[in-house]
CSV table of C-alpha atoms in Angstrom, one decimal:
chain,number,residue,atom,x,y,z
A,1044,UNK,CA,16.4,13.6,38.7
A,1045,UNK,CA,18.0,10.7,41.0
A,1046,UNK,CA,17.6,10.0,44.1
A,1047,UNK,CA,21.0,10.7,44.7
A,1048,UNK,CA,20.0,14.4,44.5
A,1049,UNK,CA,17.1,15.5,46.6
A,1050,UNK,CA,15.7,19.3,45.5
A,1051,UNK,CA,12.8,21.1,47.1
A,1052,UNK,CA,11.9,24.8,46.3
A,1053,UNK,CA,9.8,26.6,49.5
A,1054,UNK,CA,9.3,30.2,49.5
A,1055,UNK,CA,11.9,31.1,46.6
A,1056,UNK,CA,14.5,29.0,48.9
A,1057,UNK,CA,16.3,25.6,46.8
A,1058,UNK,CA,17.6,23.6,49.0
A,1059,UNK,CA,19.7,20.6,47.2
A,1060,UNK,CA,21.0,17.7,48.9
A,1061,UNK,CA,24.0,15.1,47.8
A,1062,UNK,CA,22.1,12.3,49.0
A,1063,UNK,CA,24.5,9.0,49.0
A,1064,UNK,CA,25.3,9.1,52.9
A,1065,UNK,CA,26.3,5.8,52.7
A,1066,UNK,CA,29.6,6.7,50.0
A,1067,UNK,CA,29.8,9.8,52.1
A,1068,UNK,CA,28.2,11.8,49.3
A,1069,UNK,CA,30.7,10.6,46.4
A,1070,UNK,CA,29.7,11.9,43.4
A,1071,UNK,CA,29.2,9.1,40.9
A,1072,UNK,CA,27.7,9.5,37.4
A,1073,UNK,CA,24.1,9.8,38.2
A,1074,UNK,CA,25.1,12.1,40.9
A,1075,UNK,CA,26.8,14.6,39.2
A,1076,UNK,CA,24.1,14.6,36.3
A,1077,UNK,CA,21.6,15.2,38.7
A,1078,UNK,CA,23.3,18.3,40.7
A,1079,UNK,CA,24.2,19.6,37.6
A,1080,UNK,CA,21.0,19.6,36.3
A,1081,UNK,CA,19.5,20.5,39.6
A,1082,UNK,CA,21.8,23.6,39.8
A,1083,UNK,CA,21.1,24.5,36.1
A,1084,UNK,CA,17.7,24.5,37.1
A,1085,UNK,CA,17.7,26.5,40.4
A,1086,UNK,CA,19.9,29.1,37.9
A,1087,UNK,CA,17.4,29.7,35.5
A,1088,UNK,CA,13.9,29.3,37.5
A,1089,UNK,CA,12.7,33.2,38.7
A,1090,UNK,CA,11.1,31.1,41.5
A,1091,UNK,CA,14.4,30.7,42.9
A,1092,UNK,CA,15.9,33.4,45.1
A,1093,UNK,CA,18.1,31.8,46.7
A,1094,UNK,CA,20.0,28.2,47.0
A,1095,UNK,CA,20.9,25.7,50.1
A,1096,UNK,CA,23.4,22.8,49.5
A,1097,UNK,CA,23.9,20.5,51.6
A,1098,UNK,CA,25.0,16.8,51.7
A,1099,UNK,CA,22.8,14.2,53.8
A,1100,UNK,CA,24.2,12.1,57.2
A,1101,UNK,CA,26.7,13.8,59.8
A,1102,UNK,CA,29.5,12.5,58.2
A,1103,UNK,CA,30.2,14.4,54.8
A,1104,UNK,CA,29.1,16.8,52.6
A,1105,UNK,CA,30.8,15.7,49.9
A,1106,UNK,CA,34.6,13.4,48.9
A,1107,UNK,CA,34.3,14.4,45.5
A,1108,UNK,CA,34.9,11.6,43.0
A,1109,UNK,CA,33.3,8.3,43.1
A,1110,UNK,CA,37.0,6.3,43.0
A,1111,UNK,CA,35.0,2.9,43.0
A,1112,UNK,CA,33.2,3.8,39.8
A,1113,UNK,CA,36.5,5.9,38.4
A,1114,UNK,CA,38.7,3.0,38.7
A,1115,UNK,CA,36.3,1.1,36.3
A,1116,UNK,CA,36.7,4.0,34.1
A,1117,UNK,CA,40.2,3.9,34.2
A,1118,UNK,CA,40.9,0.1,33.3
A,1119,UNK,CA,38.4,1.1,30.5
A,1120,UNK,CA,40.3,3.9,29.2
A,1121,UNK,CA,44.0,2.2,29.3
A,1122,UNK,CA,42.4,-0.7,27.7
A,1123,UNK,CA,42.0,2.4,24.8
A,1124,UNK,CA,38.8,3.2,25.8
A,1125,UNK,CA,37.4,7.0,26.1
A,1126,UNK,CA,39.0,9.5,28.3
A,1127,UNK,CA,38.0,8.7,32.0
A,1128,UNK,CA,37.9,12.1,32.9
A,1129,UNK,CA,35.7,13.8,30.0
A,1130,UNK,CA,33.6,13.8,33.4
A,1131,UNK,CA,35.4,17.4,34.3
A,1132,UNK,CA,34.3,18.8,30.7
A,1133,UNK,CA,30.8,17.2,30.9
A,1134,UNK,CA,29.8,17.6,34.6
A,1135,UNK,CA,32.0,19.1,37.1
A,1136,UNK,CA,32.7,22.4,35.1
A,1137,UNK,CA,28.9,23.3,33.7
A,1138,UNK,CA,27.8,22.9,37.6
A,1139,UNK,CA,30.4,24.8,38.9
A,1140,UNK,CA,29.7,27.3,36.9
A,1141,UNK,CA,26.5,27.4,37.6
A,1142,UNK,CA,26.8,27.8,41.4
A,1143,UNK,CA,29.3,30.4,40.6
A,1144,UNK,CA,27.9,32.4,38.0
A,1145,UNK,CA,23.7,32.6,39.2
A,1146,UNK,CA,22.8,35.6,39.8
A,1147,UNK,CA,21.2,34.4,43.0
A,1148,UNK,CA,23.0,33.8,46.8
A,1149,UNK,CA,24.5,30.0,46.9
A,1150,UNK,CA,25.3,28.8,50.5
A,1151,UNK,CA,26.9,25.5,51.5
A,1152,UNK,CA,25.8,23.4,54.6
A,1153,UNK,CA,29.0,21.8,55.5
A,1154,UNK,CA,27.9,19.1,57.5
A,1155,UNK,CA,31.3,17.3,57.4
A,1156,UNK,CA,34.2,16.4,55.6
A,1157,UNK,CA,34.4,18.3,52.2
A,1158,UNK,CA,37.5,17.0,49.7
A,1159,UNK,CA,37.8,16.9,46.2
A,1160,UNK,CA,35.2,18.1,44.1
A,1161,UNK,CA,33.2,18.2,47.0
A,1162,UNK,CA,35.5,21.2,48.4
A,1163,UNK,CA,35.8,22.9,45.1
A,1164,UNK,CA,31.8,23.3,45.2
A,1165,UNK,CA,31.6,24.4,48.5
A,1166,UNK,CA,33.9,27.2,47.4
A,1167,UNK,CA,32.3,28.0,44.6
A,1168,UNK,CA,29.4,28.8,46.7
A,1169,UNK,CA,29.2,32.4,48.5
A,1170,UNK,CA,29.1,31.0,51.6
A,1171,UNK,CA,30.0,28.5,54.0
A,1172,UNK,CA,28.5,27.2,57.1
A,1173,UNK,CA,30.7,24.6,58.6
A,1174,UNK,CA,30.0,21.8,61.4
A,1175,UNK,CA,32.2,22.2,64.2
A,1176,UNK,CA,33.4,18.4,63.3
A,1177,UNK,CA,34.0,19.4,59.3
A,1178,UNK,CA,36.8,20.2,57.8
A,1179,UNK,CA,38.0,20.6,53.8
A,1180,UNK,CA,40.8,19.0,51.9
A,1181,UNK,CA,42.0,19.1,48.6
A,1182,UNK,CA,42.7,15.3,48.2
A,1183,UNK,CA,43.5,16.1,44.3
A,1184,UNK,CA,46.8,15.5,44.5
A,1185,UNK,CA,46.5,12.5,46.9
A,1186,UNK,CA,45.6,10.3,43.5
A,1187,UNK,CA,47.8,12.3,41.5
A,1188,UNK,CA,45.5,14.6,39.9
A,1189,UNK,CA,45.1,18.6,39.3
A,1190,UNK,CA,42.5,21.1,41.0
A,1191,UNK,CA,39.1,21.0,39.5
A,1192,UNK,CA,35.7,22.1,40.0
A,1193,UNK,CA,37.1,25.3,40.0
A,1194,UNK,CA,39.3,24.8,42.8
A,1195,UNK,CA,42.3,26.7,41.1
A,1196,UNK,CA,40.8,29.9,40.7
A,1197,UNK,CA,38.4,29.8,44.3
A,1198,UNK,CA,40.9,29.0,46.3
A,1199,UNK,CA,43.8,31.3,45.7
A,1200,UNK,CA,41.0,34.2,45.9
A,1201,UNK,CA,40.1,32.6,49.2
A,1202,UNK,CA,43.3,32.5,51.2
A,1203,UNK,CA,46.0,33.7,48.8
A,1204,UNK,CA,48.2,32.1,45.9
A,1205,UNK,CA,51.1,30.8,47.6
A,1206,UNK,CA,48.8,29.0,50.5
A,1207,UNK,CA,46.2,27.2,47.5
A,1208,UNK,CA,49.5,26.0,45.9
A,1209,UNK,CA,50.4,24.3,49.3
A,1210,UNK,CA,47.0,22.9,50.2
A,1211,UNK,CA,46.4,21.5,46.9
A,1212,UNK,CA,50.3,20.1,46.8
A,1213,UNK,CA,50.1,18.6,50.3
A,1214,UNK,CA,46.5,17.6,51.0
A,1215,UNK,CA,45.8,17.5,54.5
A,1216,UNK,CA,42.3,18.2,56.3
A,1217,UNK,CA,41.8,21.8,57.3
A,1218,UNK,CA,40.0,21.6,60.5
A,1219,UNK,CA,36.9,24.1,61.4
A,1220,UNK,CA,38.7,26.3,63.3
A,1221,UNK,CA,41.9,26.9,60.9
A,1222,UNK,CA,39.1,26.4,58.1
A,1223,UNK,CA,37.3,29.3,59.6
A,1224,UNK,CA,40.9,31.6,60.2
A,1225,UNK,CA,41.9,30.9,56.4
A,1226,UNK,CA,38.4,32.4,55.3
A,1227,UNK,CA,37.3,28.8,54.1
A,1228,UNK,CA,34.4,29.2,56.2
A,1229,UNK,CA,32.0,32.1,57.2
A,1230,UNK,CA,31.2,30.7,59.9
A,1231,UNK,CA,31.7,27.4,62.2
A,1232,UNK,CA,28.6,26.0,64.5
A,1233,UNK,CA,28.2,22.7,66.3
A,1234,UNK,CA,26.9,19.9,64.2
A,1235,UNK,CA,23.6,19.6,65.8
A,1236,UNK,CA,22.4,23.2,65.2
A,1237,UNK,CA,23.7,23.3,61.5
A,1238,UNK,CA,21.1,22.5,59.6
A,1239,UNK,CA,18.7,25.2,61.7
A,1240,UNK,CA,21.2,27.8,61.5
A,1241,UNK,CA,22.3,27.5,57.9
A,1242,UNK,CA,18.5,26.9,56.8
A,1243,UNK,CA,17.6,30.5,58.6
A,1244,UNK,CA,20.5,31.9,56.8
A,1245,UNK,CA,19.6,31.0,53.1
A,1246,UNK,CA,16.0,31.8,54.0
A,1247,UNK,CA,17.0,35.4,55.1
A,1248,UNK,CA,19.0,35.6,51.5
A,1249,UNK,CA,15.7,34.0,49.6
A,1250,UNK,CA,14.1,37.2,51.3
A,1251,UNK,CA,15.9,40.0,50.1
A,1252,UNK,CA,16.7,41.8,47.3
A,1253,UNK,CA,17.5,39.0,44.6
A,1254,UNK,CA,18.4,41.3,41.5
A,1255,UNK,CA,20.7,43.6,44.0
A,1256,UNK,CA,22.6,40.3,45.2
A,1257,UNK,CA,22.8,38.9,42.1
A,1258,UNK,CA,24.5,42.5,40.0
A,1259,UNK,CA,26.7,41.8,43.4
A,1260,UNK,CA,28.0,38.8,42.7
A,1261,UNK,CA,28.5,39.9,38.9
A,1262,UNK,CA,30.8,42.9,40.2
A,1263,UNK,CA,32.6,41.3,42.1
A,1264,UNK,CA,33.6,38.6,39.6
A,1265,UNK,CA,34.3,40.8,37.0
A,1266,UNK,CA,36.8,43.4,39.2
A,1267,UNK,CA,38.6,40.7,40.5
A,1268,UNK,CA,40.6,40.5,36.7
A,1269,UNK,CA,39.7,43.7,35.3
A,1270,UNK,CA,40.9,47.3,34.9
A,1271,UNK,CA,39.4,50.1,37.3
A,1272,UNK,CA,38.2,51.6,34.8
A,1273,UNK,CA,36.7,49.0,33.6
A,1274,UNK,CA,34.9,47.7,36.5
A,1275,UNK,CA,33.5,51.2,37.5
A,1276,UNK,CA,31.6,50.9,33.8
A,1277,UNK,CA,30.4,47.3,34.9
A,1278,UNK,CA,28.9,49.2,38.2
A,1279,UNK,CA,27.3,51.4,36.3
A,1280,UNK,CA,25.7,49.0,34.7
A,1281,UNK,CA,24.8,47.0,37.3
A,1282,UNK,CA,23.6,50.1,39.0
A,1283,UNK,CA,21.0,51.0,36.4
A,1284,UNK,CA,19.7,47.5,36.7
A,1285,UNK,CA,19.1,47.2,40.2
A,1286,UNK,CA,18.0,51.1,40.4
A,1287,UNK,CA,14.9,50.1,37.8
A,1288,UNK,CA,14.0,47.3,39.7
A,1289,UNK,CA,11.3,47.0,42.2
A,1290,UNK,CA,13.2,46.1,44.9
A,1291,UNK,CA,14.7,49.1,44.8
A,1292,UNK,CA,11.3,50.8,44.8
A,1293,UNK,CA,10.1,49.1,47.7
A,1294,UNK,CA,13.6,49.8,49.5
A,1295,UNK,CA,13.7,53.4,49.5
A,1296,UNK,CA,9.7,53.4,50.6
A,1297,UNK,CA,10.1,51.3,53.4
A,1298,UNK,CA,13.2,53.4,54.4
A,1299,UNK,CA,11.6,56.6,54.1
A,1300,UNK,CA,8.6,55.3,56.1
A,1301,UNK,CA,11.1,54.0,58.3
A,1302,UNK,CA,9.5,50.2,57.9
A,1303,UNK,CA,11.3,47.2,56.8
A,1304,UNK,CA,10.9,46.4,53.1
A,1305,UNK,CA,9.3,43.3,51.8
A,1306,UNK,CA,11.1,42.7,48.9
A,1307,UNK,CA,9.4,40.6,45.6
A,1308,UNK,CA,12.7,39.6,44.5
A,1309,UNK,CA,12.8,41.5,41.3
């Protein structure tokens, strides 16, 4: 893995970190290999119960595209060289669907700015902690270009169609407070207690019931575009799953002795 992207698993937390504070966390080539691959991995390792990312430095989590390196790209590509953004097929949408689709919690340390790319992660997460000096912005169609990373189907479920369409036309920063009124953020802290507080946070989530939170996240993707009737046969599912794990098991125990479970995460 590069450099660019720091991973560390303690006590079934992953914490991931964009680290190119000096580029504010751009995502260049290496750096979106790496957090793809290091998200891939956090996805399909049992050890992992839950997952922090974060971007290094007080100044971004993450502007999205690398512009230096994609400008190179583009005088490549009109010279009729390959596609300069292949980058959204190969990178950008197997990450984001791994942060969306792992059947663990994902939370985002936003310990800045987030734009581009770099905000369609953070929404892709399930939640976000936000520095009281960060702020997100679509920047898309700042250099003429379309939602990515997910961006068009996040963001409409966070604060409604018609306001995406005029955040992703109009790209402007959101601020922490509005950020934190749209439902952007869960929550909004001052930058120096961030990391502490979002760190506590994903810990608490690498504690709990892993296979619960993860049939969770699962039902509540699949009823935002399907039937009733449909979705109450996905809970069933989901149901007998987490009813046959141990968790569960341990749950109902601790409940009935009236102590608090430990839970095993599976």
């Amino acid at each position: 893995m590069a450099d660019t992207v720091l991973y560390e698993l303690n006590d079934g937390l992953a914490t991931v970190t964009i680290n190119r504070p000096e580029a504010m966390n751009a995502l260049d080539t290496p750096t979106k290999v790496a957090l793809r691959d290091a998200m891939i991995t956090a996805k399909d390792d049992p050890a992992v119960r839950a997952v922090l990312l974060t971007g290094a430095g007080d100044r971004a989590f993450c502007v999205g595209q690398d512009l230096k390196e994609h400008l190179g790209k583009l005088q490549v590509a009109r010279q009729g060289g390959e596609a300069p953004l292949s980058t959204v097929r190969e990178h950008y949408n197997p990450l984001t669907t791994a942060i969306a689709t792992m059947r663990k919690p994902v939370v985002a340390a936003v310990n800045g700015v987030a734009a581009g790319a770099g905000a369609s992660l953070a929404w892709a997460c399930d939640f976000r902690i936000l520095a009281d000096h960060g702020g997100f912005n679509t920047s898309f169609a700042g250099v003429a270009l379309t939602a990515d990373s997910g961006a068009s189907w996040t963001l409409p479920r966070l604060v409604g169609q018609a306001k995406a369409v005029e955040l992703l036309m109009f790209p402007q920063t959101v601020r922490a407070a509005e950020a934190l009124a749209l439902g952007l953020a869960h929550r909004v802290v001052p930058a120096a207690e961030l990391a502490e507080t979002a760190l506590a946070f994903a810990r608490t989530l690498a504690a709990g019931p892993t296979v619960a939170y993860g049939a969770i996240k699962e039902s509540v993707a699949f009823g935002a575009s399907h039937s009733l009737v449909d979705t109450l046969a996905k809970e069933d599912e989901l149901q007998t799953e987490a009813g046959a794990a141990e968790d569960h098991w341990i749950a109902v125990q601790a409940f009935i002795a009236k102590e608090k479970p430990r839970y095993v995460g599976k």
